[in-house]
mmCIF file of C-alpha atoms in Angstrom:
data_model
loop_
_atom_site.group_PDB
_atom_site.id
_atom_site.type_symbol
_atom_site.label_atom_id
_atom_site.label_comp_id
_atom_site.label_asym_id
_atom_site.label_seq_id
_atom_site.Cartn_x
_atom_site.Cartn_y
_atom_site.Cartn_z
ATOM 1 C CA ALA D 1 159.857 10.295 60.916
ATOM 2 C CA VAL D 2 156.111 10.912 60.988
ATOM 3 C CA SER D 3 155.371 7.183 61.149
ATOM 4 C CA VAL D 4 157.699 6.872 64.169
ATOM 5 C CA LEU D 5 155.830 9.741 65.839
ATOM 6 C CA VAL D 6 152.520 7.999 65.190
ATOM 7 C CA LEU D 7 153.848 4.883 66.892
ATOM 8 C CA LEU D 8 155.224 6.820 69.866
ATOM 9 C CA HIS D 9 152.320 9.240 70.335
ATOM 10 C CA ASN D 10 148.628 9.523 69.817
ATOM 11 C CA PRO D 11 147.914 9.539 66.038
ATOM 12 C CA THR D 12 145.512 12.473 66.493
ATOM 13 C CA ILE D 13 148.235 14.576 68.106
ATOM 14 C CA THR D 14 150.707 13.637 65.368
ATOM 15 C CA ALA D 15 148.180 14.462 62.654
ATOM 16 C CA THR D 16 147.491 17.820 64.316
ATOM 17 C CA ALA D 17 151.238 18.553 64.484
ATOM 18 C CA CYS D 18 151.499 17.695 60.774
ATOM 19 C CA THR D 19 148.663 20.131 60.101
ATOM 20 C CA PHE D 20 150.448 22.897 62.020
ATOM 21 C CA ALA D 21 153.716 22.185 60.179
ATOM 22 C CA SER D 22 151.956 22.053 56.791
ATOM 23 C CA ALA D 23 150.239 25.381 57.407
ATOM 24 C CA LEU D 24 153.599 26.875 58.252
ATOM 25 C CA LEU D 25 155.181 25.401 55.111
ATOM 26 C CA LEU D 26 152.372 26.793 52.946
ATOM 27 C CA SER D 27 152.670 30.218 54.573
ATOM 28 C CA VAL D 28 156.446 30.476 54.285
ATOM 29 C CA SER D 29 156.321 29.271 50.661
ATOM 30 C CA LYS D 30 153.787 31.960 49.803
ATOM 31 C CA TYR D 31 155.906 34.487 51.700
ATOM 32 C CA PHE D 32 158.989 33.771 49.587
ATOM 33 C CA PHE D 33 156.965 33.542 46.370
ATOM 34 C CA ALA D 34 155.557 37.031 46.945
ATOM 35 C CA ILE D 35 159.016 38.403 47.703
ATOM 36 C CA THR D 36 160.592 36.956 44.563
ATOM 37 C CA PHE D 37 157.697 37.574 42.159
ATOM 38 C CA PRO D 38 158.022 38.716 39.342
ATOM 39 C CA GLU D 39 161.777 39.379 39.359
ATOM 40 C CA ASN D 40 162.619 35.764 40.285
ATOM 41 C CA LYS D 41 165.588 36.920 42.383
ATOM 42 C CA LEU D 42 166.509 35.857 45.896
ATOM 43 C CA PRO D 43 165.873 38.512 48.552
ATOM 44 C CA ARG D 44 168.851 40.622 49.589
ATOM 45 C CA ASN D 45 167.571 41.364 53.081
ATOM 46 C CA ILE D 46 168.862 38.821 55.631
ATOM 47 C CA PHE D 47 165.708 39.308 57.711
ATOM 48 C CA HIS D 48 163.742 37.245 55.163
ATOM 49 C CA TYR D 49 166.143 34.332 55.642
ATOM 50 C CA LEU D 50 165.819 34.646 59.425
ATOM 51 C CA VAL D 51 162.042 34.430 59.052
ATOM 52 C CA GLY D 52 162.543 31.284 56.962
ATOM 53 C CA LEU D 53 164.871 29.802 59.586
ATOM 54 C CA ALA D 54 162.433 30.638 62.403
ATOM 55 C CA SER D 55 159.638 28.981 60.407
ATOM 56 C CA PHE D 56 161.741 25.856 59.935
ATOM 57 C CA ILE D 57 162.523 25.678 63.659
ATOM 58 C CA VAL D 58 158.871 26.163 64.597
ATOM 59 C CA ALA D 59 157.793 23.521 62.042
ATOM 60 C CA ILE D 60 160.015 21.023 63.849
ATOM 61 C CA ALA D 61 159.006 22.248 67.310
ATOM 62 C CA VAL D 62 155.274 21.672 66.692
ATOM 63 C CA PHE D 63 156.015 17.955 67.087
ATOM 64 C CA ILE D 64 157.181 18.478 70.688
ATOM 65 C CA PRO D 65 154.155 17.579 72.813
ATOM 66 C CA GLY D 66 152.539 20.393 74.772
ATOM 67 C CA LEU D 67 154.450 23.351 73.318
ATOM 68 C CA PHE D 68 151.888 24.624 70.833
ATOM 69 C CA PHE D 69 148.792 22.576 71.654
ATOM 70 C CA HIS D 70 147.575 19.780 73.903
ATOM 71 C CA SER D 71 144.394 17.929 74.782
ATOM 72 C CA VAL D 72 143.375 17.193 71.189
ATOM 73 C CA SER D 73 139.943 15.709 70.483
ATOM 74 C CA VAL D 74 138.032 14.987 67.283
ATOM 75 C CA PRO D 75 134.298 15.478 67.949
ATOM 76 C CA GLU D 76 133.404 15.271 64.246
ATOM 77 C CA PRO D 77 135.425 13.719 61.415
ATOM 78 C CA TYR D 78 136.162 17.050 59.755
ATOM 79 C CA TYR D 79 137.498 19.200 62.601
ATOM 80 C CA VAL D 80 139.716 19.086 65.668
ATOM 81 C CA VAL D 81 139.295 20.758 69.060
ATOM 82 C CA LEU D 82 142.460 21.483 71.004
ATOM 83 C CA GLU D 83 143.778 23.549 73.882
ATOM 84 C CA ASN D 84 146.500 26.047 73.144
ATOM 85 C CA GLY D 85 149.943 25.414 74.571
ATOM 86 C CA PRO D 86 152.295 28.075 75.951
ATOM 87 C CA TYR D 87 153.791 28.888 72.519
ATOM 88 C CA ALA D 88 150.536 28.897 70.522
ATOM 89 C CA GLY D 89 150.462 32.697 70.518
ATOM 90 C CA TRP D 90 153.946 32.872 68.996
ATOM 91 C CA TYR D 91 152.895 30.387 66.320
ATOM 92 C CA SER D 92 149.848 32.536 65.522
ATOM 93 C CA LEU D 93 151.977 35.681 65.316
ATOM 94 C CA LEU D 94 154.435 33.990 62.951
ATOM 95 C CA ILE D 95 151.649 32.674 60.704
ATOM 96 C CA THR D 96 149.931 36.072 60.711
ATOM 97 C CA TYR D 97 153.177 37.789 59.717
ATOM 98 C CA LEU D 98 153.846 35.213 56.990
ATOM 99 C CA LEU D 99 150.357 35.784 55.591
ATOM 100 C CA LEU D 100 150.102 39.554 56.020
ATOM 101 C CA TYR D 101 153.570 40.687 54.893
ATOM 102 C CA PRO D 102 153.206 39.387 51.308
ATOM 103 C CA ILE D 103 150.016 41.415 50.839
ATOM 104 C CA ILE D 104 151.728 44.617 51.961
ATOM 105 C CA HIS D 105 154.874 43.772 49.979
ATOM 106 C CA LEU D 106 152.931 43.090 46.781
ATOM 107 C CA LEU D 107 150.925 46.294 47.055
ATOM 108 C CA ARG D 108 154.133 48.307 47.561
ATOM 109 C CA LYS D 109 155.772 46.509 44.649
ATOM 110 C CA ARG D 110 152.761 47.219 42.435
ATOM 111 C CA ASN D 111 153.158 50.961 43.023
ATOM 112 C CA HIS D 112 156.736 50.887 41.701
ATOM 113 C CA ILE D 113 156.203 48.845 38.533
ATOM 114 C CA THR D 114 155.127 50.655 35.394
ATOM 115 C CA GLU D 115 154.672 47.688 33.032
ATOM 116 C CA GLN D 116 150.907 47.132 32.840
ATOM 117 C CA ASN D 117 150.933 43.317 32.490
ATOM 118 C CA ILE D 118 153.212 42.753 35.491
ATOM 119 C CA ASN D 119 151.292 45.330 37.495
ATOM 120 C CA GLN D 120 148.059 43.463 36.778
ATOM 121 C CA GLN D 121 149.676 40.138 37.750
ATOM 122 C CA ILE D 122 150.833 41.595 41.059
ATOM 123 C CA THR D 123 147.355 43.029 41.713
ATOM 124 C CA LEU D 124 145.715 39.639 41.062
ATOM 125 C CA LEU D 125 148.259 37.913 43.298
ATOM 126 C CA ALA D 126 147.633 40.443 46.074
ATOM 127 C CA HIS D 127 143.882 39.822 45.792
ATOM 128 C CA GLY D 128 144.339 36.045 45.930
ATOM 129 C CA VAL D 129 146.626 36.263 48.943
ATOM 130 C CA SER D 130 144.226 38.686 50.647
ATOM 131 C CA VAL D 131 141.224 36.376 50.218
ATOM 132 C CA PHE D 132 143.245 33.437 51.527
ATOM 133 C CA PHE D 133 144.476 35.495 54.500
ATOM 134 C CA VAL D 134 141.054 36.806 55.525
ATOM 135 C CA ILE D 135 139.271 33.438 55.237
ATOM 136 C CA GLY D 136 142.121 31.623 57.011
ATOM 137 C CA LEU D 137 142.283 34.220 59.769
ATOM 138 C CA ILE D 138 138.561 34.025 60.431
ATOM 139 C CA THR D 139 138.130 30.237 60.206
ATOM 140 C CA ASN D 140 141.398 29.085 61.775
ATOM 141 C CA SER D 141 142.195 31.822 64.279
ATOM 142 C CA ILE D 142 139.364 34.128 65.267
ATOM 143 C CA LEU D 143 136.457 31.646 65.419
ATOM 144 C CA PRO D 144 138.302 28.848 67.294
ATOM 145 C CA VAL D 145 140.360 31.009 69.652
ATOM 146 C CA PHE D 146 137.851 33.701 70.592
ATOM 147 C CA PHE D 147 134.491 31.975 70.100
ATOM 148 C CA GLY D 148 135.293 28.260 70.485
ATOM 149 C CA ILE D 149 133.857 27.484 67.030
ATOM 150 C CA TYR D 150 135.963 24.755 65.435
ATOM 151 C CA SER D 151 133.575 23.492 62.769
ATOM 152 C CA PHE D 152 135.037 25.767 60.061
ATOM 153 C CA ASN D 153 138.671 24.637 60.504
ATOM 154 C CA GLY D 154 138.639 22.855 57.133
ATOM 155 C CA THR D 155 137.425 25.945 55.270
ATOM 156 C CA GLY D 156 140.690 27.912 55.515
ATOM 157 C CA PRO D 157 142.881 25.256 53.906
ATOM 158 C CA ILE D 158 140.361 24.797 51.081
ATOM 159 C CA PHE D 159 140.997 28.395 50.098
ATOM 160 C CA SER D 160 144.667 27.536 49.569
ATOM 161 C CA VAL D 161 143.482 25.670 46.455
ATOM 162 C CA ILE D 162 141.856 28.887 45.238
ATOM 163 C CA LEU D 163 145.117 30.714 45.934
ATOM 164 C CA VAL D 164 147.013 28.136 43.872
ATOM 165 C CA CYS D 165 144.532 28.660 41.029
ATOM 166 C CA PHE D 166 145.195 32.425 41.221
ATOM 167 C CA ILE D 167 148.943 31.765 41.052
ATOM 168 C CA VAL D 168 148.671 29.342 38.108
ATOM 169 C CA TYR D 169 146.490 31.816 36.247
ATOM 170 C CA ILE D 170 148.920 34.671 36.931
ATOM 171 C CA ILE D 171 151.975 32.696 35.833
ATOM 172 C CA THR D 172 150.343 31.464 32.619
ATOM 173 C CA ARG D 173 149.251 34.974 31.624
#
């Protein structure tokens, strides 16, 4: 499907849409991981499934030209400059929720668990998610949107690797 989009549209726009969809996939995956950790049980609250469904719909909708972004340019090989579309704010709100809720959820969960090892795992996971959230928020939202600084766009996703390292460490403990 992506290769068809590349043929039909500008490859830069398609690559940017893939980036938006990938960020959403990473965020919703982390969201559900935090909800199910450490019990490994599916959430009972239907709201979580609605958030997942909304994320899936938005991940598809980012490929519709002009909805979330337009006028994409690549001034340097490592970052993209774009103009926000009419639904860019909703995308940002969804991503912010998907990144912020797990931190709050993990900290609440930590207060209710008495087993020291699991409590420490949850604390480490909350720290990893917090670092990823703050760096991503600054480099991918605040700097580009409010200050027009796009040169740090690649920094936020790099911190997802650090988050994965936190998760691997926590699971292996």
